[in-house]
Amino acid sequence: MKILLIGFGNVGRAFLQLIEEERRRFRRLEVDPRIVGIVDRGGATISENGVKASSLLKVKMEKGSVAFSKEGGFPSMDALDAIMTIQPDVTVEATPTSRGGSGPALKHILKALEQGSHVVSANKAPFAYDYDTVMRT
């Protein structure tokens, strides 16, 4: 299962660490969730075999963006480009909530759904402000 993670703040980093911590359980269930891409404000990193959590956490802390990863960093790639490039099975939308609207999260969710990806969102705004639009997609 290919997973794209959009947003690498506290929620995104915790999600990545949780996936890594539960690796044994996934094997017992014969499930192989792989985070193959992460997007943050500075760009993206992509690895078809799955990103390396420890090295990306270090790059994020030291350089401010996963885009500076030596293993598939793309400084100019945004979330919409990543969705189109990766074609993930699951898109995890973990960007911050915008005040008074859905912000970029709505665009991410709609593009992922249009591409046939399942969507998990930590961001409630797109559903609170644009529920009908999301459900029509």
mmCIF file with all atom_site columns, C-alpha atoms in Angstrom:
data_model
loop_
_atom_site.group_PDB
_atom_site.id
_atom_site.type_symbol
_atom_site.label_atom_id
_atom_site.label_alt_id
_atom_site.label_comp_id
_atom_site.label_asym_id
_atom_site.label_entity_id
_atom_site.label_seq_id
_atom_site.pdbx_PDB_ins_code
_atom_site.Cartn_x
_atom_site.Cartn_y
_atom_site.Cartn_z
_atom_site.occupancy
_atom_site.B_iso_or_equiv
_atom_site.pdbx_formal_charge
_atom_site.auth_seq_id
_atom_site.auth_comp_id
_atom_site.auth_asym_id
_atom_site.auth_atom_id
_atom_site.pdbx_PDB_model_num
ATOM 1   C CA . MET A 1 1   ? 0.000   0.000   0.000  1.00 0.00 ? 1   MET A CA 1
ATOM 2   C CA . LYS A 1 2   ? 1.606   3.261   -1.158 1.00 0.00 ? 2   LYS A CA 1
ATOM 3   C CA . ILE A 1 3   ? 1.015   6.181   1.213  1.00 0.00 ? 3   ILE A CA 1
ATOM 4   C CA . LEU A 1 4   ? 1.644   9.865   0.526  1.00 0.00 ? 4   LEU A CA 1
ATOM 5   C CA . LEU A 1 5   ? 1.956   12.065  3.614  1.00 0.00 ? 5   LEU A CA 1
ATOM 6   C CA . ILE A 1 6   ? 1.169   15.748  3.069  1.00 0.00 ? 6   ILE A CA 1
ATOM 7   C CA . GLY A 1 7   ? 2.345   17.842  5.998  1.00 0.00 ? 7   GLY A CA 1
ATOM 8   C CA . PHE A 1 8   ? 5.362   17.039  8.140  1.00 0.00 ? 8   PHE A CA 1
ATOM 9   C CA . GLY A 1 9   ? 4.740   19.035  11.295 1.00 0.00 ? 9   GLY A CA 1
ATOM 10  C CA . ASN A 1 10  ? 3.868   17.441  14.628 1.00 0.00 ? 10  ASN A CA 1
ATOM 11  C CA . VAL A 1 11  ? 0.997   15.336  13.245 1.00 0.00 ? 11  VAL A CA 1
ATOM 12  C CA . GLY A 1 12  ? 2.862   14.187  10.154 1.00 0.00 ? 12  GLY A CA 1
ATOM 13  C CA . ARG A 1 13  ? 5.998   13.261  12.072 1.00 0.00 ? 13  ARG A CA 1
ATOM 14  C CA . ALA A 1 14  ? 3.955   11.378  14.686 1.00 0.00 ? 14  ALA A CA 1
ATOM 15  C CA . PHE A 1 15  ? 2.168   9.468   11.906 1.00 0.00 ? 15  PHE A CA 1
ATOM 16  C CA . LEU A 1 16  ? 5.485   8.457   10.327 1.00 0.00 ? 16  LEU A CA 1
ATOM 17  C CA . GLN A 1 17  ? 6.846   7.283   13.680 1.00 0.00 ? 17  GLN A CA 1
ATOM 18  C CA . LEU A 1 18  ? 3.663   5.323   14.418 1.00 0.00 ? 18  LEU A CA 1
ATOM 19  C CA . ILE A 1 19  ? 3.863   3.507   11.075 1.00 0.00 ? 19  ILE A CA 1
ATOM 20  C CA . GLU A 1 20  ? 7.474   2.565   11.865 1.00 0.00 ? 20  GLU A CA 1
ATOM 21  C CA . GLU A 1 21  ? 6.643   1.429   15.418 1.00 0.00 ? 21  GLU A CA 1
ATOM 22  C CA . GLU A 1 22  ? 3.810   -0.815  14.202 1.00 0.00 ? 22  GLU A CA 1
ATOM 23  C CA . ARG A 1 23  ? 5.845   -2.501  11.441 1.00 0.00 ? 23  ARG A CA 1
ATOM 24  C CA . ARG A 1 24  ? 5.802   -5.924  13.202 1.00 0.00 ? 24  ARG A CA 1
ATOM 25  C CA . ARG A 1 25  ? 2.040   -5.825  13.622 1.00 0.00 ? 25  ARG A CA 1
ATOM 26  C CA . PHE A 1 26  ? 1.597   -5.009  9.929  1.00 0.00 ? 26  PHE A CA 1
ATOM 27  C CA . ARG A 1 27  ? 3.754   -7.975  8.959  1.00 0.00 ? 27  ARG A CA 1
ATOM 28  C CA . ARG A 1 28  ? 1.611   -10.316 11.099 1.00 0.00 ? 28  ARG A CA 1
ATOM 29  C CA . LEU A 1 29  ? -1.458  -8.951  9.323  1.00 0.00 ? 29  LEU A CA 1
ATOM 30  C CA . GLU A 1 30  ? 0.297   -9.364  5.967  1.00 0.00 ? 30  GLU A CA 1
ATOM 31  C CA . VAL A 1 31  ? -0.073  -5.659  5.215  1.00 0.00 ? 31  VAL A CA 1
ATOM 32  C CA . ASP A 1 32  ? 2.780   -3.545  3.873  1.00 0.00 ? 32  ASP A CA 1
ATOM 33  C CA . PRO A 1 33  ? 2.037   0.169   4.289  1.00 0.00 ? 33  PRO A CA 1
ATOM 34  C CA . ARG A 1 34  ? 4.892   2.160   2.773  1.00 0.00 ? 34  ARG A CA 1
ATOM 35  C CA . ILE A 1 35  ? 5.152   5.917   3.020  1.00 0.00 ? 35  ILE A CA 1
ATOM 36  C CA . VAL A 1 36  ? 6.573   6.556   -0.440 1.00 0.00 ? 36  VAL A CA 1
ATOM 37  C CA . GLY A 1 37  ? 6.332   10.330  -0.352 1.00 0.00 ? 37  GLY A CA 1
ATOM 38  C CA . ILE A 1 38  ? 6.284   13.197  2.101  1.00 0.00 ? 38  ILE A CA 1
ATOM 39  C CA . VAL A 1 39  ? 5.466   16.804  1.246  1.00 0.00 ? 39  VAL A CA 1
ATOM 40  C CA . ASP A 1 40  ? 6.173   19.818  3.436  1.00 0.00 ? 40  ASP A CA 1
ATOM 41  C CA . ARG A 1 41  ? 6.376   23.569  2.802  1.00 0.00 ? 41  ARG A CA 1
ATOM 42  C CA . GLY A 1 42  ? 9.819   23.258  1.267  1.00 0.00 ? 42  GLY A CA 1
ATOM 43  C CA . GLY A 1 43  ? 9.065   20.526  -1.268 1.00 0.00 ? 43  GLY A CA 1
ATOM 44  C CA . ALA A 1 44  ? 8.886   16.745  -1.257 1.00 0.00 ? 44  ALA A CA 1
ATOM 45  C CA . THR A 1 45  ? 10.821  13.540  -0.960 1.00 0.00 ? 45  THR A CA 1
ATOM 46  C CA . ILE A 1 46  ? 9.861   10.397  -2.853 1.00 0.00 ? 46  ILE A CA 1
ATOM 47  C CA . SER A 1 47  ? 11.073  6.812   -2.548 1.00 0.00 ? 47  SER A CA 1
ATOM 48  C CA . GLU A 1 48  ? 9.155   3.966   -4.209 1.00 0.00 ? 48  GLU A CA 1
ATOM 49  C CA . ASN A 1 49  ? 10.568  1.528   -1.641 1.00 0.00 ? 49  ASN A CA 1
ATOM 50  C CA . GLY A 1 50  ? 9.438   3.682   1.268  1.00 0.00 ? 50  GLY A CA 1
ATOM 51  C CA . VAL A 1 51  ? 11.102  6.629   2.951  1.00 0.00 ? 51  VAL A CA 1
ATOM 52  C CA . LYS A 1 52  ? 13.608  6.167   5.766  1.00 0.00 ? 52  LYS A CA 1
ATOM 53  C CA . ALA A 1 53  ? 12.017  7.697   8.836  1.00 0.00 ? 53  ALA A CA 1
ATOM 54  C CA . SER A 1 54  ? 15.158  8.330   10.871 1.00 0.00 ? 54  SER A CA 1
ATOM 55  C CA . SER A 1 55  ? 17.048  10.075  8.075  1.00 0.00 ? 55  SER A CA 1
ATOM 56  C CA . LEU A 1 56  ? 14.061  12.239  7.108  1.00 0.00 ? 56  LEU A CA 1
ATOM 57  C CA . LEU A 1 57  ? 13.424  13.327  10.677 1.00 0.00 ? 57  LEU A CA 1
ATOM 58  C CA . LYS A 1 58  ? 17.070  14.353  10.867 1.00 0.00 ? 58  LYS A CA 1
ATOM 59  C CA . VAL A 1 59  ? 16.949  16.233  7.530  1.00 0.00 ? 59  VAL A CA 1
ATOM 60  C CA . LYS A 1 60  ? 13.773  18.036  8.603  1.00 0.00 ? 60  LYS A CA 1
ATOM 61  C CA . MET A 1 61  ? 15.345  19.132  11.895 1.00 0.00 ? 61  MET A CA 1
ATOM 62  C CA . GLU A 1 62  ? 18.674  20.172  10.392 1.00 0.00 ? 62  GLU A CA 1
ATOM 63  C CA . LYS A 1 63  ? 17.600  21.726  7.087  1.00 0.00 ? 63  LYS A CA 1
ATOM 64  C CA . GLY A 1 64  ? 13.934  22.585  7.604  1.00 0.00 ? 64  GLY A CA 1
ATOM 65  C CA . SER A 1 65  ? 12.470  20.487  4.790  1.00 0.00 ? 65  SER A CA 1
ATOM 66  C CA . VAL A 1 66  ? 12.350  16.893  3.600  1.00 0.00 ? 66  VAL A CA 1
ATOM 67  C CA . ALA A 1 67  ? 13.080  18.269  0.112  1.00 0.00 ? 67  ALA A CA 1
ATOM 68  C CA . PHE A 1 68  ? 16.766  18.431  1.078  1.00 0.00 ? 68  PHE A CA 1
ATOM 69  C CA . SER A 1 69  ? 16.941  14.654  1.457  1.00 0.00 ? 69  SER A CA 1
ATOM 70  C CA . LYS A 1 70  ? 19.716  13.094  -0.617 1.00 0.00 ? 70  LYS A CA 1
ATOM 71  C CA . GLU A 1 71  ? 17.389  10.146  -1.196 1.00 0.00 ? 71  GLU A CA 1
ATOM 72  C CA . GLY A 1 72  ? 14.785  11.577  -3.568 1.00 0.00 ? 72  GLY A CA 1
ATOM 73  C CA . GLY A 1 73  ? 14.403  15.203  -2.516 1.00 0.00 ? 73  GLY A CA 1
ATOM 74  C CA . PHE A 1 74  ? 12.432  17.540  -4.803 1.00 0.00 ? 74  PHE A CA 1
ATOM 75  C CA . PRO A 1 75  ? 12.566  21.168  -3.601 1.00 0.00 ? 75  PRO A CA 1
ATOM 76  C CA . SER A 1 76  ? 10.144  22.478  -6.234 1.00 0.00 ? 76  SER A CA 1
ATOM 77  C CA . MET A 1 77  ? 7.479   19.758  -5.868 1.00 0.00 ? 77  MET A CA 1
ATOM 78  C CA . ASP A 1 78  ? 4.189   20.648  -4.190 1.00 0.00 ? 78  ASP A CA 1
ATOM 79  C CA . ALA A 1 79  ? 1.471   18.355  -2.876 1.00 0.00 ? 79  ALA A CA 1
ATOM 80  C CA . LEU A 1 80  ? -0.593  18.362  -6.074 1.00 0.00 ? 80  LEU A CA 1
ATOM 81  C CA . ASP A 1 81  ? 2.474   17.385  -8.138 1.00 0.00 ? 81  ASP A CA 1
ATOM 82  C CA . ALA A 1 82  ? 3.299   14.645  -5.627 1.00 0.00 ? 82  ALA A CA 1
ATOM 83  C CA . ILE A 1 83  ? -0.217  13.200  -5.838 1.00 0.00 ? 83  ILE A CA 1
ATOM 84  C CA . MET A 1 84  ? 0.024   13.063  -9.635 1.00 0.00 ? 84  MET A CA 1
ATOM 85  C CA . THR A 1 85  ? 3.558   11.630  -9.604 1.00 0.00 ? 85  THR A CA 1
ATOM 86  C CA . ILE A 1 86  ? 3.129   8.995   -6.899 1.00 0.00 ? 86  ILE A CA 1
ATOM 87  C CA . GLN A 1 87  ? -0.488  7.909   -7.555 1.00 0.00 ? 87  GLN A CA 1
ATOM 88  C CA . PRO A 1 88  ? -0.805  6.811   -3.896 1.00 0.00 ? 88  PRO A CA 1
ATOM 89  C CA . ASP A 1 89  ? -3.263  4.221   -2.640 1.00 0.00 ? 89  ASP A CA 1
ATOM 90  C CA . VAL A 1 90  ? -3.755  6.381   0.467  1.00 0.00 ? 90  VAL A CA 1
ATOM 91  C CA . THR A 1 91  ? -3.160  10.108  0.931  1.00 0.00 ? 91  THR A CA 1
ATOM 92  C CA . VAL A 1 92  ? -2.748  11.357  4.493  1.00 0.00 ? 92  VAL A CA 1
ATOM 93  C CA . GLU A 1 93  ? -3.525  15.101  4.660  1.00 0.00 ? 93  GLU A CA 1
ATOM 94  C CA . ALA A 1 94  ? -1.889  16.558  7.770  1.00 0.00 ? 94  ALA A CA 1
ATOM 95  C CA . THR A 1 95  ? -1.402  20.224  6.909  1.00 0.00 ? 95  THR A CA 1
ATOM 96  C CA . PRO A 1 96  ? -2.360  22.911  9.424  1.00 0.00 ? 96  PRO A CA 1
ATOM 97  C CA . THR A 1 97  ? -5.929  24.171  9.435  1.00 0.00 ? 97  THR A CA 1
ATOM 98  C CA . SER A 1 98  ? -6.445  27.567  7.832  1.00 0.00 ? 98  SER A CA 1
ATOM 99  C CA . ARG A 1 99  ? -8.528  30.134  9.678  1.00 0.00 ? 99  ARG A CA 1
ATOM 100 C CA . GLY A 1 100 ? -11.898 30.754  8.123  1.00 0.00 ? 100 GLY A CA 1
ATOM 101 C CA . GLY A 1 101 ? -11.689 28.230  5.305  1.00 0.00 ? 101 GLY A CA 1
ATOM 102 C CA . SER A 1 102 ? -10.348 24.997  3.933  1.00 0.00 ? 102 SER A CA 1
ATOM 103 C CA . GLY A 1 103 ? -7.064  26.398  2.663  1.00 0.00 ? 103 GLY A CA 1
ATOM 104 C CA . PRO A 1 104 ? -4.853  24.163  0.518  1.00 0.00 ? 104 PRO A CA 1
ATOM 105 C CA . ALA A 1 105 ? -6.099  21.022  2.269  1.00 0.00 ? 105 ALA A CA 1
ATOM 106 C CA . LEU A 1 106 ? -9.279  21.012  0.175  1.00 0.00 ? 106 LEU A CA 1
ATOM 107 C CA . LYS A 1 107 ? -7.272  21.041  -3.066 1.00 0.00 ? 107 LYS A CA 1
ATOM 108 C CA . HIS A 1 108 ? -5.107  18.186  -1.797 1.00 0.00 ? 108 HIS A CA 1
ATOM 109 C CA . ILE A 1 109 ? -8.110  16.096  -0.782 1.00 0.00 ? 109 ILE A CA 1
ATOM 110 C CA . LEU A 1 110 ? -10.013 16.692  -4.029 1.00 0.00 ? 110 LEU A CA 1
ATOM 111 C CA . LYS A 1 111 ? -6.986  15.901  -6.228 1.00 0.00 ? 111 LYS A CA 1
ATOM 112 C CA . ALA A 1 112 ? -6.279  12.704  -4.285 1.00 0.00 ? 112 ALA A CA 1
ATOM 113 C CA . LEU A 1 113 ? -9.900  11.569  -4.595 1.00 0.00 ? 113 LEU A CA 1
ATOM 114 C CA . GLU A 1 114 ? -9.925  12.412  -8.315 1.00 0.00 ? 114 GLU A CA 1
ATOM 115 C CA . GLN A 1 115 ? -6.836  10.213  -8.727 1.00 0.00 ? 115 GLN A CA 1
ATOM 116 C CA . GLY A 1 116 ? -8.551  7.277   -6.970 1.00 0.00 ? 116 GLY A CA 1
ATOM 117 C CA . SER A 1 117 ? -6.654  7.579   -3.692 1.00 0.00 ? 117 SER A CA 1
ATOM 118 C CA . HIS A 1 118 ? -8.273  6.952   -0.326 1.00 0.00 ? 118 HIS A CA 1
ATOM 119 C CA . VAL A 1 119 ? -7.902  9.999   1.925  1.00 0.00 ? 119 VAL A CA 1
ATOM 120 C CA . VAL A 1 120 ? -7.251  10.309  5.641  1.00 0.00 ? 120 VAL A CA 1
ATOM 121 C CA . SER A 1 121 ? -7.275  13.852  6.990  1.00 0.00 ? 121 SER A CA 1
ATOM 122 C CA . ALA A 1 122 ? -6.247  15.301  10.317 1.00 0.00 ? 122 ALA A CA 1
ATOM 123 C CA . ASN A 1 123 ? -7.588  18.606  9.021  1.00 0.00 ? 123 ASN A CA 1
ATOM 124 C CA . LYS A 1 124 ? -11.292 19.098  9.780  1.00 0.00 ? 124 LYS A CA 1
ATOM 125 C CA . ALA A 1 125 ? -11.734 22.390  7.893  1.00 0.00 ? 125 ALA A CA 1
ATOM 126 C CA . PRO A 1 126 ? -12.369 20.919  4.421  1.00 0.00 ? 126 PRO A CA 1
ATOM 127 C CA . PHE A 1 127 ? -15.180 18.827  5.850  1.00 0.00 ? 127 PHE A CA 1
ATOM 128 C CA . ALA A 1 128 ? -16.610 21.622  7.971  1.00 0.00 ? 128 ALA A CA 1
ATOM 129 C CA . TYR A 1 129 ? -16.510 24.291  5.242  1.00 0.00 ? 129 TYR A CA 1
ATOM 130 C CA . ASP A 1 130 ? -16.763 22.261  2.030  1.00 0.00 ? 130 ASP A CA 1
ATOM 131 C CA . TYR A 1 131 ? -18.463 18.993  2.939  1.00 0.00 ? 131 TYR A CA 1
ATOM 132 C CA . ASP A 1 132 ? -20.710 18.923  -0.145 1.00 0.00 ? 132 ASP A CA 1
ATOM 133 C CA . THR A 1 133 ? -17.782 19.535  -2.490 1.00 0.00 ? 133 THR A CA 1
ATOM 134 C CA . VAL A 1 134 ? -15.749 16.732  -0.933 1.00 0.00 ? 134 VAL A CA 1
ATOM 135 C CA . MET A 1 135 ? -18.669 14.308  -0.990 1.00 0.00 ? 135 MET A CA 1
ATOM 136 C CA . ARG A 1 136 ? -19.443 15.048  -4.653 1.00 0.00 ? 136 ARG A CA 1
ATOM 137 C CA . THR A 1 137 ? -15.891 14.087  -5.571 1.00 0.00 ? 137 THR A CA 1
#
